XYZ file of C-alpha atoms in Angstrom:
653
model
C 136.888 154.181 116.510
C 133.438 153.551 117.629
C 132.493 149.727 117.877
C 129.711 148.748 115.316
C 126.445 147.772 116.882
C 125.889 144.308 117.801
C 122.578 144.202 115.869
C 121.042 145.573 112.904
C 117.507 146.946 112.903
C 115.452 145.797 109.735
C 112.161 147.026 110.911
C 111.027 149.209 113.829
C 107.515 150.549 114.607
C 105.995 152.176 117.540
C 102.423 151.994 118.662
C 101.645 148.403 118.418
C 99.369 147.503 121.024
C 98.705 144.327 123.193
C 95.074 143.578 124.650
C 95.939 141.277 127.540
C 92.681 139.508 127.821
C 91.468 135.927 128.200
C 88.892 136.700 125.459
C 89.698 138.965 122.589
C 86.009 139.695 122.062
C 85.713 141.433 125.523
C 86.754 144.934 125.856
C 90.173 144.714 127.561
C 90.921 146.269 130.940
C 94.124 147.290 129.856
C 96.076 148.466 126.770
C 99.798 148.141 126.362
C 101.489 150.136 123.748
C 105.118 149.196 122.691
C 107.682 148.856 119.845
C 107.881 146.158 117.513
C 111.218 145.371 115.952
C 112.797 142.985 113.598
C 116.669 142.762 114.320
C 119.545 140.855 112.834
C 121.722 139.434 115.609
C 124.723 137.274 114.899
C 123.454 136.229 111.515
C 119.963 135.302 113.169
C 116.740 137.183 112.530
C 114.942 138.126 115.763
C 111.441 139.615 116.393
C 111.311 141.713 119.664
C 108.533 143.486 121.235
C 109.219 145.984 124.144
C 106.291 147.703 125.893
C 106.762 151.466 126.384
C 107.362 152.706 129.696
C 104.264 154.894 129.830
C 100.960 153.183 128.838
C 97.853 154.826 127.659
C 97.735 158.176 129.665
C 94.284 158.794 130.979
C 95.157 162.165 132.148
C 93.126 165.105 130.517
C 90.596 162.610 129.364
C 87.334 163.930 128.017
C 84.635 162.793 130.267
C 80.993 163.126 130.543
C 79.494 165.358 132.975
C 76.937 164.232 135.573
C 73.817 164.838 133.277
C 75.433 162.233 130.875
C 74.592 164.596 128.115
C 77.801 166.630 127.797
C 81.462 165.910 127.778
C 83.979 168.252 129.640
C 87.790 168.057 130.261
C 88.880 165.868 133.298
C 92.190 166.773 134.625
C 94.487 164.473 136.536
C 97.262 166.571 138.492
C 99.222 164.696 141.088
C 99.813 166.674 144.271
C 97.214 169.271 143.793
C 94.030 167.072 143.206
C 92.079 165.067 145.691
C 91.919 161.464 145.036
C 88.106 161.762 143.960
C 89.149 164.395 141.438
C 87.135 167.272 140.415
C 85.400 168.454 137.314
C 87.063 171.285 135.694
C 83.640 172.827 134.314
C 80.640 172.408 136.264
C 77.533 172.159 134.100
C 73.937 172.342 134.886
C 71.674 169.697 133.515
C 68.677 170.560 131.659
C 67.460 167.024 131.987
C 68.160 166.513 135.789
C 64.978 164.321 136.025
C 66.500 161.971 133.730
C 69.749 161.057 135.677
C 68.170 157.812 136.655
C 69.178 156.621 133.052
C 72.574 158.140 133.276
C 75.149 155.420 132.106
C 78.261 157.471 132.511
C 80.168 157.283 135.802
C 83.685 158.346 136.730
C 86.197 155.672 137.660
C 89.748 155.774 138.587
C 91.968 152.905 139.248
C 92.996 152.984 143.129
C 96.638 152.836 144.136
C 98.379 153.881 147.174
C 101.756 155.679 146.960
C 103.865 154.090 143.984
C 102.203 150.640 144.208
C 100.105 151.232 141.171
C 103.007 152.534 139.191
C 105.282 149.586 140.257
C 102.405 147.057 139.513
C 101.912 148.687 136.012
C 105.583 148.637 135.398
C 106.008 144.930 136.340
C 102.831 144.177 133.955
C 104.554 145.768 131.035
C 107.949 144.007 131.611
C 106.191 140.755 131.715
C 104.624 141.378 128.377
C 107.865 141.913 126.675
C 108.993 139.079 124.509
C 111.572 138.241 121.688
C 112.061 135.053 119.503
C 114.065 133.887 116.405
C 112.383 133.819 113.189
C 113.435 130.266 112.815
C 111.352 129.263 115.756
C 108.265 130.705 114.218
C 105.812 128.348 112.900
C 102.950 130.242 111.689
C 101.633 133.843 111.211
C 98.019 134.778 110.863
C 96.616 137.981 110.030
C 93.093 139.170 110.852
C 90.885 142.121 110.587
C 88.526 143.364 113.319
C 88.290 147.011 112.445
C 91.977 147.016 112.540
C 94.763 144.576 111.626
C 96.093 142.179 114.462
C 98.484 139.479 114.047
C 98.727 136.229 115.672
C 102.280 134.537 115.911
C 102.618 131.025 116.766
C 106.003 129.476 117.672
C 106.934 125.721 116.962
C 107.563 124.627 120.462
C 105.737 126.862 122.908
C 103.181 125.937 125.606
C 102.698 129.640 126.306
C 101.066 131.513 123.274
C 102.422 135.058 122.436
C 99.986 137.947 122.730
C 98.306 139.219 119.615
C 99.829 142.225 118.108
C 97.288 144.888 117.428
C 98.187 147.497 114.680
C 95.655 150.228 115.534
C 97.768 152.976 113.729
C 98.859 150.748 110.827
C 102.118 149.345 110.052
C 101.120 145.601 109.708
C 101.992 145.684 105.974
C 105.589 146.972 106.476
C 106.086 144.331 109.267
C 104.915 141.529 107.169
C 106.956 142.768 104.233
C 110.095 142.954 106.212
C 109.433 139.615 107.802
C 109.083 138.041 104.324
C 112.153 139.877 103.142
C 114.284 138.779 106.022
C 117.331 136.622 104.871
C 116.090 133.367 106.683
C 115.025 131.759 103.477
C 115.264 128.502 105.143
C 112.398 129.277 107.448
C 108.979 128.379 106.469
C 106.055 130.314 107.620
C 102.683 128.402 107.401
C 100.174 131.238 106.817
C 96.482 130.551 106.186
C 96.636 131.161 102.654
C 94.317 129.119 100.725
C 94.343 131.296 97.654
C 97.469 132.735 95.588
C 95.738 136.080 95.597
C 96.873 136.441 99.307
C 100.358 137.083 97.960
C 99.068 140.124 96.151
C 98.133 141.729 99.562
C 100.358 140.209 102.200
C 98.839 142.324 104.948
C 95.297 141.146 104.485
C 95.676 137.507 104.928
C 92.422 135.590 105.471
C 91.185 132.187 106.838
C 88.307 132.227 104.332
C 88.631 130.568 100.999
C 86.953 132.242 98.019
C 83.509 130.570 98.570
C 83.533 131.606 102.320
C 84.466 135.194 101.679
C 81.682 135.485 98.770
C 79.210 133.954 101.396
C 80.185 136.348 103.949
C 80.007 139.366 101.493
C 76.607 138.163 100.462
C 75.483 137.818 104.111
C 76.681 141.038 105.349
C 78.240 143.373 102.738
C 78.686 146.261 105.200
C 80.832 144.446 107.770
C 82.862 142.926 104.773
C 83.199 146.265 102.996
C 84.425 148.111 106.115
C 86.814 145.483 106.794
C 88.696 146.232 103.669
C 86.597 146.497 100.551
C 89.569 146.570 98.024
C 90.414 143.060 99.499
C 86.958 141.899 99.313
C 86.343 142.921 95.831
C 89.643 141.326 94.740
C 88.674 137.862 96.107
C 85.120 138.349 94.849
C 86.060 138.777 91.272
C 88.622 135.870 91.663
C 85.727 133.737 92.817
C 83.454 134.930 90.231
C 85.904 134.152 87.410
C 87.277 131.043 88.957
C 90.812 130.276 89.479
C 91.397 127.864 86.741
C 89.368 130.099 84.146
C 91.418 131.919 81.737
C 88.913 133.701 79.584
C 86.615 136.404 80.840
C 83.097 135.754 81.659
C 80.638 137.476 79.364
C 79.536 140.854 80.834
C 75.900 139.627 81.301
C 77.029 136.658 83.106
C 79.298 138.835 85.578
C 76.329 141.068 86.224
C 74.213 138.178 87.072
C 76.729 136.793 89.303
C 77.296 140.316 91.099
C 73.562 140.517 91.467
C 73.578 137.367 93.491
C 76.596 138.317 95.535
C 75.292 141.906 96.378
C 71.601 141.789 97.524
C 69.465 144.000 95.382
C 72.244 145.255 93.122
C 70.865 144.242 89.698
C 73.052 145.424 86.949
C 71.253 146.010 83.902
C 73.273 145.743 80.626
C 70.835 148.034 78.830
C 70.571 151.550 79.914
C 68.758 152.425 83.101
C 65.158 153.453 82.331
C 65.111 157.250 81.499
C 68.926 157.328 81.179
C 70.189 158.243 77.679
C 73.400 157.057 76.278
C 76.068 159.712 76.971
C 78.308 160.215 74.091
C 81.387 162.557 74.045
C 80.518 166.163 74.654
C 82.639 169.297 74.743
C 82.141 170.549 78.185
C 84.518 173.481 77.702
C 87.252 174.768 79.790
C 86.869 174.035 83.706
C 86.623 177.427 85.394
C 89.124 178.253 88.069
C 87.564 178.700 91.669
C 89.032 179.608 94.855
C 88.302 178.785 98.519
C 87.996 180.982 101.240
C 88.679 181.510 104.814
C 86.362 179.496 107.555
C 83.235 181.471 108.765
C 83.953 182.969 112.212
C 81.819 183.503 115.207
C 81.570 187.181 114.312
C 80.413 186.450 110.800
C 77.751 184.024 112.326
C 76.528 186.658 114.689
C 75.911 189.127 111.890
C 73.545 186.758 110.265
C 71.420 186.651 113.554
C 68.731 189.076 114.596
C 67.970 190.344 118.135
C 65.628 187.322 118.683
C 68.113 184.604 117.524
C 66.724 184.110 114.134
C 69.084 183.448 111.205
C 69.013 186.000 108.275
C 70.300 185.941 104.943
C 70.458 182.428 105.055
C 71.499 181.760 101.195
C 74.495 183.977 101.762
C 75.293 182.352 105.009
C 75.266 178.824 103.351
C 77.253 180.137 100.416
C 79.797 181.345 103.043
C 80.078 177.930 104.886
C 80.354 176.096 101.426
C 83.318 178.440 100.332
C 85.265 178.133 103.601
C 83.665 175.839 106.156
C 83.330 176.781 109.915
C 85.877 177.526 112.509
C 85.730 174.716 114.893
C 84.273 176.949 117.893
C 81.251 177.620 115.768
C 80.402 174.013 114.618
C 78.521 173.071 117.816
C 75.820 175.551 116.968
C 76.077 175.864 113.214
C 75.757 172.164 112.606
C 72.438 171.874 114.330
C 71.072 174.308 111.552
C 72.863 172.722 108.788
C 71.400 169.347 109.848
C 67.967 170.684 110.403
C 67.745 170.035 114.171
C 67.191 173.789 114.639
C 64.842 175.627 112.087
C 66.752 178.606 110.615
C 63.759 180.726 111.371
C 63.767 179.799 115.015
C 64.172 182.252 117.927
C 66.254 181.695 121.033
C 63.289 180.853 123.011
C 61.819 178.635 120.525
C 65.192 176.596 120.426
C 65.084 176.467 124.206
C 61.518 174.912 123.995
C 62.567 172.475 121.312
C 65.653 171.439 123.207
C 63.495 170.424 126.425
C 60.956 168.570 124.163
C 63.762 166.598 122.359
C 65.449 165.914 125.675
C 62.374 164.217 127.061
C 61.638 162.262 123.869
C 65.223 161.131 123.614
C 65.455 159.783 127.287
C 62.146 158.176 127.107
C 63.573 156.150 124.154
C 66.681 155.519 126.092
C 64.739 154.346 128.987
C 63.080 151.660 126.834
C 66.365 149.705 126.068
C 67.774 150.537 129.662
C 64.971 149.019 131.345
C 64.954 145.727 129.168
C 65.790 142.802 131.539
C 68.179 140.120 130.649
C 65.446 137.693 130.822
C 63.544 139.812 128.188
C 66.710 140.352 125.967
C 67.291 136.502 125.920
C 63.813 136.373 123.996
C 64.674 139.457 121.854
C 67.206 138.150 119.149
C 67.172 141.481 117.117
C 67.861 143.736 120.288
C 70.557 141.330 121.273
C 72.206 141.313 118.085
C 71.999 145.163 117.710
C 73.539 145.431 121.093
C 76.523 142.949 120.393
C 77.270 144.710 117.033
C 77.315 148.136 118.582
C 79.503 147.029 121.573
C 82.048 145.765 119.037
C 82.004 148.674 116.742
C 82.115 151.327 119.520
C 85.306 149.679 120.825
C 87.110 150.143 117.504
C 85.701 153.416 116.292
C 88.301 156.403 116.234
C 90.049 155.033 119.093
C 93.224 157.057 118.171
C 91.116 160.270 118.618
C 91.628 161.731 121.987
C 87.967 162.069 122.368
C 87.658 158.242 122.233
C 91.064 156.957 123.095
C 91.972 155.051 126.339
C 90.022 152.578 128.531
C 86.719 153.328 130.130
C 86.299 156.416 128.052
C 82.975 158.066 128.680
C 83.008 159.135 125.065
C 82.759 155.611 124.024
C 79.810 155.128 126.401
C 78.076 158.075 124.978
C 78.536 156.616 121.649
C 77.141 153.301 122.622
C 74.188 154.824 124.376
C 73.251 156.938 121.399
C 73.423 154.155 118.874
C 71.420 151.995 121.233
C 68.680 154.636 121.623
C 68.662 155.128 117.824
C 67.675 151.387 117.365
C 64.511 152.332 119.592
C 64.065 155.505 117.257
C 64.180 153.336 114.025
C 63.849 149.765 115.133
C 63.276 148.483 111.434
C 66.722 149.664 110.572
C 68.346 149.259 113.963
C 71.990 149.340 113.751
C 74.298 148.381 110.543
C 78.102 148.507 110.561
C 79.314 151.811 109.527
C 76.762 153.887 111.506
C 79.173 154.487 114.212
C 81.521 156.137 111.704
C 78.740 158.702 110.945
C 78.090 159.508 114.632
C 81.479 159.702 115.891
C 82.268 163.187 114.333
C 78.944 164.486 115.377
C 79.326 163.613 119.027
C 82.880 164.948 118.923
C 81.416 168.298 117.922
C 78.229 168.447 119.979
C 79.895 167.225 123.295
C 76.410 166.593 124.178
C 74.265 163.197 124.172
C 71.018 164.688 123.386
C 71.916 167.069 120.654
C 74.286 164.641 119.153
C 71.462 161.968 118.789
C 69.022 164.361 116.967
C 71.812 165.792 114.779
C 72.615 161.997 114.006
C 69.010 161.471 113.291
C 69.063 164.187 110.848
C 72.101 162.816 109.119
C 70.485 159.333 108.948
C 67.501 160.728 107.519
C 69.834 161.643 104.462
C 71.954 158.329 104.608
C 69.105 155.943 105.358
C 68.953 154.059 102.037
C 72.815 153.477 102.273
C 72.377 151.014 104.997
C 68.799 149.364 104.112
C 68.969 145.622 103.253
C 68.256 146.239 99.470
C 71.086 148.795 99.150
C 69.122 150.583 96.692
C 70.706 153.861 97.864
C 74.306 152.429 97.048
C 73.150 150.904 93.670
C 71.509 154.391 92.656
C 74.629 156.398 93.740
C 76.976 154.059 91.876
C 74.911 154.205 88.566
C 74.758 157.935 88.848
C 78.711 158.338 89.637
C 79.178 156.012 86.443
C 77.190 158.516 84.430
C 78.908 161.639 85.690
C 82.336 160.036 84.978
C 81.342 158.987 81.661
C 80.396 162.400 80.698
C 83.531 164.102 82.118
C 86.031 161.664 80.615
C 84.803 159.073 78.273
C 88.297 157.649 77.744
C 88.966 157.250 81.271
C 85.577 155.565 81.875
C 86.219 153.305 78.922
C 89.593 152.268 80.405
C 87.785 151.372 83.748
C 85.327 149.396 81.825
C 88.040 147.524 79.940
C 89.716 146.647 83.374
C 86.297 145.319 84.788
C 86.229 148.460 86.959
C 83.287 150.273 85.140
C 80.840 149.541 87.960
C 83.204 151.706 90.352
C 82.903 149.281 93.256
C 86.034 150.665 94.561
C 84.125 153.926 95.466
C 81.736 151.882 97.605
C 83.053 152.802 101.001
C 83.367 156.539 99.694
C 79.846 156.577 99.272
C 78.698 154.449 102.099
C 80.101 156.639 104.987
C 80.768 159.912 103.074
C 84.636 159.547 102.982
C 84.997 159.045 106.564
C 87.809 156.500 106.350
C 89.539 158.178 103.536
C 90.125 161.670 105.115
C 91.728 162.865 108.353
C 89.185 163.387 111.217
C 89.525 167.124 110.814
C 89.081 167.063 107.007
C 85.887 164.961 107.629
C 84.322 167.817 109.669
C 85.085 170.115 106.782
C 83.746 168.037 104.085
C 80.566 167.159 105.869
C 79.703 170.734 106.805
C 80.389 171.840 103.243
C 77.987 169.042 101.759
C 75.261 169.923 104.356
C 74.748 173.392 102.856
C 73.138 171.570 99.872
C 75.287 173.700 97.509
C 76.322 174.116 94.699
C 74.136 171.295 93.299
C 72.319 168.087 94.425
C 74.501 165.138 94.996
C 77.745 167.032 95.428
C 79.278 164.035 97.052
C 79.329 162.394 93.686
C 81.406 165.226 92.258
C 83.867 165.068 95.147
C 84.371 161.506 93.873
C 84.828 162.595 90.355
C 87.621 165.163 91.485
C 89.523 162.393 93.258
C 89.352 160.113 90.383
C 90.285 162.969 88.007
C 93.340 163.578 89.989
C 94.253 159.775 89.974
C 93.158 158.950 86.210
C 96.754 159.946 84.728
C 98.716 157.602 87.006
C 96.063 154.664 86.593
C 96.219 154.910 83.022
C 99.747 155.686 82.316
C 100.744 152.749 84.562
C 98.247 150.548 82.908
C 96.844 149.513 86.108
C 94.553 146.422 86.069
C 91.632 145.512 88.251
C 93.672 144.565 91.252
C 96.015 147.525 90.905
C 93.187 150.162 90.651
C 91.603 148.748 93.808
C 94.925 148.670 95.579
C 95.776 152.287 94.375
C 92.203 153.769 95.419
C 92.543 151.860 98.775
C 95.972 153.295 99.410
C 94.637 157.075 99.031
C 93.197 156.824 102.346
C 94.664 159.767 104.659
C 96.549 161.073 101.607
C 93.898 163.451 100.089
C 93.968 167.185 100.300
C 90.366 168.217 101.186
C 90.605 171.699 100.053
C 92.215 170.890 96.838
C 89.290 168.249 96.183
C 86.611 170.737 97.123
C 88.004 173.325 94.710
C 88.150 170.785 91.787
C 84.654 169.373 92.591
C 83.156 172.914 92.331
C 85.009 173.561 89.299
C 83.631 170.500 87.943
C 80.098 171.417 88.925
C 80.408 174.882 87.189
C 81.796 173.257 84.150
C 78.877 170.868 83.829
C 76.416 173.572 84.482
C 77.757 175.759 81.681
C 77.295 172.970 79.179
C 74.574 173.883 76.762
C 73.776 170.294 75.625
C 73.992 168.844 78.977
C 72.217 165.230 78.862
C 68.918 165.159 80.747
C 70.210 162.253 83.126
C 73.191 164.490 84.226
C 70.871 167.435 84.661
C 68.583 165.316 86.763
C 71.441 163.892 89.015
C 72.710 167.387 89.808
C 69.253 168.975 90.037
C 69.970 171.329 87.011
C 66.649 170.245 85.543
C 64.788 171.796 88.560
C 66.815 175.028 88.027
C 65.729 175.356 84.417
C 62.266 174.494 85.124
C 62.099 177.222 87.877
C 64.095 179.935 86.147
C 61.358 181.852 84.868
C 59.113 181.459 87.897
C 58.707 184.545 90.036
C 57.026 182.543 92.786
C 60.309 180.864 93.703
C 62.591 183.925 93.651
C 63.992 183.154 97.118
C 64.334 179.481 96.466
C 68.021 179.015 97.552
C 67.136 178.295 101.104
C 64.106 176.069 100.253
C 65.900 174.137 97.733
C 68.608 173.175 100.088
C 65.962 172.278 102.591
C 64.380 169.745 99.952
C 67.956 168.337 99.402
C 68.564 167.860 103.067
C 65.221 165.854 103.229
C 65.885 163.233 100.635
C 68.259 163.641 97.723
C 71.500 162.770 99.474
C 71.487 159.340 97.847
C 70.216 160.564 94.616
C 66.486 160.015 95.366
C 64.978 163.409 94.925
C 61.418 163.807 95.967
C 58.819 165.745 93.926
C 57.667 168.823 95.749
C 55.932 172.261 95.510
C 57.455 175.468 94.359
C 58.222 176.424 97.651
C 60.187 173.271 98.431
C 62.091 172.618 95.338
C 63.324 176.063 93.897
C 66.749 177.142 94.187
C 68.757 180.193 93.033
C 71.789 179.946 90.978
C 75.146 179.440 92.619
C 78.024 181.833 92.086
C 81.500 180.891 92.771
């Protein structure tokens, strides 16, 4: 009969990181990944951390080529590689003259024989620790793009290293710690507010006033740090912890207008917007998705000189199925407007040379700023500081950006700094690194990624402006669409103080970047960049997600906090193909409505269709209509334009 184990595992999670550094704000030289466990040993609860035998593996890291404009695979094969290592793929730089501003270099930690391995092993074993929960004095949970936990023992002169949960798991750890049978243990956690017990993972040092002040000062940083948590505290602060009755709607609107700069909530209908009553939209049509567009399909739409032909059909194919990954590097340049659809091979080569020169001239501007100059330029200094922090925590679990001294991170940093030179008025706002990351991943080229990012930011610019006008407009438009699609659900949200739909803020701000897997983000973005099947299609994507969740929200009678928590927990659980299929069905359902309210028709661009339907001058308007949308309707701000710019043919599923 086998002996019973000497301990019981209450909690176990791999992929908890340590950042051994004297200053947590500085990028660590070394990352340690390990396993965190809570064990029951001899009627005692023990927390144990053991580093894995292998740290972050730098082999097969994606590194920048010598020209600093492309990223290729770097292999590390002991025994058959020289110490200097060799690039697997030699690439000729088309900007050789700009190598002087190259910021990417290849580095390898030197070691002789097994010395490096032994030192690394010793370092990892030194970082292992274990302690009894009864010796634990306090737990502090903080957010820096990910959750990290600070544990403090009662009698310990040596502080424990911070536990960084890059891959999640902090909530389960804290729940297990709280449920452990050591009820006699008192954990002093920085909880000035009872609302923290509703979200044990997101413990904050800020009191209500501090959080509201923080949100008012920088809504983007606070939002991307966990908007559901922020909104929860925000409403508690607005209502007051001792206040039992609800504030009048106009008073809540005034307070929200103060907290969120530029977000003035008008209790009357928006100018030009009609009251939307219950309308019979008819049956929602069934639609289907197709296979991704292949390289052969793309080649059939290109003539001998390289011009793209049958562009409306090509965009329709991209909308219905997306692109195979091998095709994205070329196709995204067209979809984003970096390459004109009618350009030839030679014209694109000329454009590439011109854009390369322009990019590196801008890059040289900030690269040549001396420390003395930067000390007297607070805006540039602030932009650099924020970029460095955000780059260090952007998509670090993606192979393209993982590990230490990853050249992909250097390119991410350099492109964002150069964008500050391109648009110094806007500069850098947190969230922009999320928009750049997938583009750089696909392009694998610094210059091309920059100009594609510029094109994307032209669409997203108003999301990041100080007055947040783009976000305000989109939330109002989304509310109008949801009210048309399901008045009962909209009324329910309104009754739960959720009618303003602030839980969709992050969805709109960075186009679902934090809600979907990285691969699904690539698919969604390329579909949206086609401009089909209507304007502001991303708002219908929001409606599709909410349509799938409304039954659970209403049947479970979720209140304000529960709605926020539920929506936040949808992250990484959404099926992008199902969402796109439903969003397209919603679009066709609304388009077929004969008595469609003018505000909704305006939001989706159907009023433009009706005005142009009888015009023979705009018969080939599908391409030009999409081009107009690419210029300025992504955030709901369509621009008046000529017939050639605004017409668009009907979309056929």
